[in-house]
Amino acid sequence: MNAQNLASGSAYFIAKETELPVTTVLSVLVDNEPGVLARVIGLFSGRGYNIESLTVSETEHEQHLSRITIVTRGTPHVLDQIRHQLERIVPVHRVVDLSVRADELGQSGPIQRELALVKVAGLGEHRNEALRLADAFHAKVTDATTEHFIFEITGKGSKIDQFIAIMKPLGLVEICRTGVAAMNRGPLGM
């Protein structure tokens, strides 16, 4: 075991040395009640794992259930342990690793989308170029004055990253991103 693994203080680093970290998308169906999100997030932070993206919303109003979508990174062994520990939290009804499920179904991965609001300030040519590029990315203007635009863009994280990168030299002011919403292809639910 290397020094970095020892310094982490987490038993999760006892995974096989040959396993490489992977990024995965977890979908967690939970009771919609106070404290549930804190317990789920606490499982990650208590073990020294970062959540790269997190979205939560009530999805089944009648049953008072919410869906938490988590993008995280770790070795397959560690991710499997995290999934099993999530399943043991009392208000958790179901945990599905959408990335693993997609692989089992012979798919390249789950469908993932993110929404971002991107504020760009500029005048003259920068303003015209920002509008032209926004149109090429299918971004919508949700607010505008003579000095700025707020664009709304939806798509894969890589598309949003690229849009942000090209807006930087044109007067990028502020970004607000929702995080990943994801589900697997096909007729079955999670």
CSV table of C-alpha atoms in Angstrom, one decimal:
chain,number,residue,atom,x,y,z
A,1,MET,CA,0.0,0.0,0.0
A,2,ASN,CA,1.4,3.4,-0.9
A,3,ALA,CA,1.8,6.4,1.5
A,4,GLN,CA,-1.1,8.3,-0.1
A,5,ASN,CA,-3.5,5.3,0.7
A,6,LEU,CA,-2.2,5.2,4.3
A,7,ALA,CA,-2.6,8.9,4.8
A,8,SER,CA,-6.2,8.9,3.8
A,9,GLY,CA,-7.4,7.2,7.0
A,10,SER,CA,-10.0,5.3,5.0
A,11,ALA,CA,-10.4,1.5,5.0
A,12,TYR,CA,-11.6,1.9,1.4
A,13,PHE,CA,-8.1,2.3,0.2
A,14,ILE,CA,-7.4,-1.4,1.0
A,15,ALA,CA,-8.7,-2.2,-2.5
A,16,LYS,CA,-6.6,-4.2,-4.9
A,17,GLU,CA,-3.6,-2.1,-6.1
A,18,THR,CA,-4.4,-3.1,-9.7
A,19,GLU,CA,-7.9,-1.6,-9.8
A,20,LEU,CA,-8.1,1.8,-11.5
A,21,PRO,CA,-10.6,4.4,-10.3
A,22,VAL,CA,-13.6,4.8,-12.5
A,23,THR,CA,-16.4,7.4,-12.6
A,24,THR,CA,-19.9,6.1,-11.9
A,25,VAL,CA,-23.4,7.4,-11.7
A,26,LEU,CA,-25.5,6.2,-8.7
A,27,SER,CA,-29.3,6.6,-8.5
A,28,VAL,CA,-30.7,6.4,-5.0
A,29,LEU,CA,-34.4,6.3,-4.3
A,30,VAL,CA,-35.1,7.6,-0.7
A,31,ASP,CA,-38.0,8.8,1.5
A,32,ASN,CA,-38.5,12.6,1.0
A,33,GLU,CA,-37.9,13.6,4.6
A,34,PRO,CA,-35.6,15.9,6.6
A,35,GLY,CA,-32.0,14.6,7.2
A,36,VAL,CA,-32.0,11.8,4.5
A,37,LEU,CA,-29.7,13.8,2.1
A,38,ALA,CA,-27.3,14.6,5.0
A,39,ARG,CA,-27.1,10.9,5.9
A,40,VAL,CA,-26.4,9.9,2.3
A,41,ILE,CA,-23.8,12.6,1.8
A,42,GLY,CA,-22.2,11.8,5.2
A,43,LEU,CA,-21.5,8.3,4.0
A,44,PHE,CA,-19.3,9.7,1.3
A,45,SER,CA,-17.6,12.4,3.3
A,46,GLY,CA,-17.0,10.1,6.3
A,47,ARG,CA,-15.0,7.9,4.0
A,48,GLY,CA,-13.0,10.6,2.2
A,49,TYR,CA,-14.8,10.3,-1.1
A,50,ASN,CA,-15.8,13.3,-3.3
A,51,ILE,CA,-19.1,13.7,-4.9
A,52,GLU,CA,-18.5,15.3,-8.3
A,53,SER,CA,-22.2,16.0,-9.0
A,54,LEU,CA,-25.3,15.8,-6.9
A,55,THR,CA,-29.0,16.3,-7.8
A,56,VAL,CA,-32.0,15.7,-5.7
A,57,SER,CA,-35.7,16.1,-6.4
A,58,GLU,CA,-39.0,14.5,-5.4
A,59,THR,CA,-39.9,12.2,-8.2
A,60,GLU,CA,-42.9,10.2,-6.8
A,61,HIS,CA,-45.1,12.7,-5.0
A,62,GLU,CA,-47.8,10.3,-3.9
A,63,GLN,CA,-45.2,8.0,-2.2
A,64,HIS,CA,-43.1,10.9,-0.9
A,65,LEU,CA,-40.0,9.6,-2.6
A,66,SER,CA,-37.0,11.5,-3.9
A,67,ARG,CA,-34.3,10.5,-6.4
A,68,ILE,CA,-30.7,11.4,-5.6
A,69,THR,CA,-28.3,11.2,-8.5
A,70,ILE,CA,-24.6,11.1,-7.5
A,71,VAL,CA,-21.6,11.1,-9.8
A,72,THR,CA,-18.5,9.9,-7.9
A,73,ARG,CA,-15.2,8.3,-8.6
A,74,GLY,CA,-13.4,5.3,-7.1
A,75,THR,CA,-12.2,1.7,-7.7
A,76,PRO,CA,-15.0,-0.8,-8.6
A,77,HIS,CA,-14.4,-2.5,-5.2
A,78,VAL,CA,-14.9,0.7,-3.3
A,79,LEU,CA,-17.9,1.8,-5.3
A,80,ASP,CA,-19.5,-1.6,-4.7
A,81,GLN,CA,-19.0,-1.1,-0.9
A,82,ILE,CA,-20.5,2.4,-1.0
A,83,ARG,CA,-23.5,1.0,-2.9
A,84,HIS,CA,-24.0,-1.7,-0.3
A,85,GLN,CA,-23.7,0.7,2.6
A,86,LEU,CA,-26.2,3.1,1.0
A,87,GLU,CA,-28.6,0.2,0.8
A,88,ARG,CA,-28.4,-0.2,4.5
A,89,ILE,CA,-29.5,3.3,5.4
A,90,VAL,CA,-33.1,3.0,6.6
A,91,PRO,CA,-34.8,5.6,4.4
A,92,VAL,CA,-33.1,4.3,1.3
A,93,HIS,CA,-35.4,2.2,-0.9
A,94,ARG,CA,-33.2,1.3,-3.8
A,95,VAL,CA,-29.6,2.0,-5.0
A,96,VAL,CA,-28.7,1.4,-8.7
A,97,ASP,CA,-25.3,2.0,-10.2
A,98,LEU,CA,-26.5,3.3,-13.6
A,99,SER,CA,-23.0,3.0,-15.1
A,100,VAL,CA,-22.8,-0.7,-14.2
A,101,ARG,CA,-26.4,-1.3,-15.3
A,102,ALA,CA,-25.7,0.3,-18.7
A,103,ASP,CA,-22.6,-2.0,-19.1
A,104,GLU,CA,-24.7,-5.0,-18.2
A,105,LEU,CA,-27.2,-4.0,-20.9
A,106,GLY,CA,-24.5,-3.5,-23.5
A,107,GLN,CA,-24.9,0.2,-23.5
A,108,SER,CA,-22.1,2.9,-23.5
A,109,GLY,CA,-23.5,4.5,-20.4
A,110,PRO,CA,-26.6,6.1,-18.9
A,111,ILE,CA,-28.2,9.1,-20.5
A,112,GLN,CA,-26.8,12.1,-18.7
A,113,ARG,CA,-27.9,15.7,-18.9
A,114,GLU,CA,-27.1,18.9,-17.1
A,115,LEU,CA,-28.5,22.4,-17.2
A,116,ALA,CA,-26.4,25.5,-16.9
A,117,LEU,CA,-27.1,29.2,-16.7
A,118,VAL,CA,-24.1,31.2,-18.2
A,119,LYS,CA,-23.8,35.0,-17.8
A,120,VAL,CA,-21.8,36.7,-20.5
A,121,ALA,CA,-21.2,40.5,-20.5
A,122,GLY,CA,-19.9,42.2,-23.6
A,123,LEU,CA,-20.4,44.8,-26.3
A,124,GLY,CA,-19.9,45.1,-30.0
A,125,GLU,CA,-18.2,42.1,-31.7
A,126,HIS,CA,-17.9,40.1,-28.5
A,127,ARG,CA,-21.7,40.4,-28.1
A,128,ASN,CA,-22.4,39.3,-31.7
A,129,GLU,CA,-19.9,36.4,-31.4
A,130,ALA,CA,-21.5,35.2,-28.1
A,131,LEU,CA,-24.9,35.1,-29.7
A,132,ARG,CA,-23.6,33.3,-32.8
A,133,LEU,CA,-21.8,30.6,-30.6
A,134,ALA,CA,-24.8,30.3,-28.3
A,135,ASP,CA,-27.0,29.5,-31.4
A,136,ALA,CA,-24.4,26.9,-32.6
A,137,PHE,CA,-24.7,25.2,-29.1
A,138,HIS,CA,-28.5,25.5,-29.1
A,139,ALA,CA,-28.3,27.6,-25.9
A,140,LYS,CA,-31.3,29.8,-25.3
A,141,VAL,CA,-31.2,33.5,-24.2
A,142,THR,CA,-33.2,33.6,-20.9
A,143,ASP,CA,-32.3,37.2,-20.0
A,144,ALA,CA,-30.6,40.1,-21.9
A,145,THR,CA,-29.8,43.7,-21.6
A,146,THR,CA,-27.6,45.9,-23.8
A,147,GLU,CA,-24.6,44.9,-21.6
A,148,HIS,CA,-25.1,41.1,-20.9
A,149,PHE,CA,-26.8,37.8,-21.8
A,150,ILE,CA,-27.8,34.9,-19.6
A,151,PHE,CA,-27.8,31.7,-21.7
A,152,GLU,CA,-29.5,28.5,-20.7
A,153,ILE,CA,-27.8,25.4,-22.1
A,154,THR,CA,-28.7,21.7,-21.6
A,155,GLY,CA,-26.7,18.7,-22.5
A,156,LYS,CA,-23.8,16.4,-21.6
A,157,GLY,CA,-21.3,17.9,-19.1
A,158,SER,CA,-18.6,17.9,-21.8
A,159,LYS,CA,-20.9,20.1,-24.1
A,160,ILE,CA,-21.4,22.6,-21.2
A,161,ASP,CA,-17.7,22.6,-20.4
A,162,GLN,CA,-16.9,23.4,-24.0
A,163,PHE,CA,-19.5,26.2,-24.1
A,164,ILE,CA,-18.1,27.7,-21.0
A,165,ALA,CA,-14.6,27.5,-22.4
A,166,ILE,CA,-15.5,29.4,-25.6
A,167,MET,CA,-17.4,32.1,-23.6
A,168,LYS,CA,-14.5,32.9,-21.3
A,169,PRO,CA,-12.7,35.2,-23.8
A,170,LEU,CA,-16.0,36.8,-24.8
A,171,GLY,CA,-16.8,38.1,-21.3
A,172,LEU,CA,-17.9,35.2,-19.1
A,173,VAL,CA,-19.1,36.6,-15.8
A,174,GLU,CA,-20.9,33.8,-13.9
A,175,ILE,CA,-21.9,30.1,-14.2
A,176,CYS,CA,-24.6,28.1,-12.3
A,177,ARG,CA,-24.8,24.4,-13.0
A,178,THR,CA,-27.5,21.9,-11.9
A,179,GLY,CA,-25.5,18.8,-11.7
A,180,VAL,CA,-26.2,15.5,-13.6
A,181,ALA,CA,-29.6,14.0,-14.1
A,182,ALA,CA,-29.3,10.5,-15.5
A,183,MET,CA,-31.2,7.3,-16.3
A,184,ASN,CA,-30.6,4.2,-18.3
A,185,ARG,CA,-32.0,3.5,-21.8
A,186,GLY,CA,-34.8,0.9,-22.3
A,187,PRO,CA,-38.3,0.3,-21.0
A,188,LEU,CA,-37.4,-0.6,-17.4
A,189,GLY,CA,-37.2,1.8,-14.5
A,190,MET,CA,-34.4,1.9,-12.0
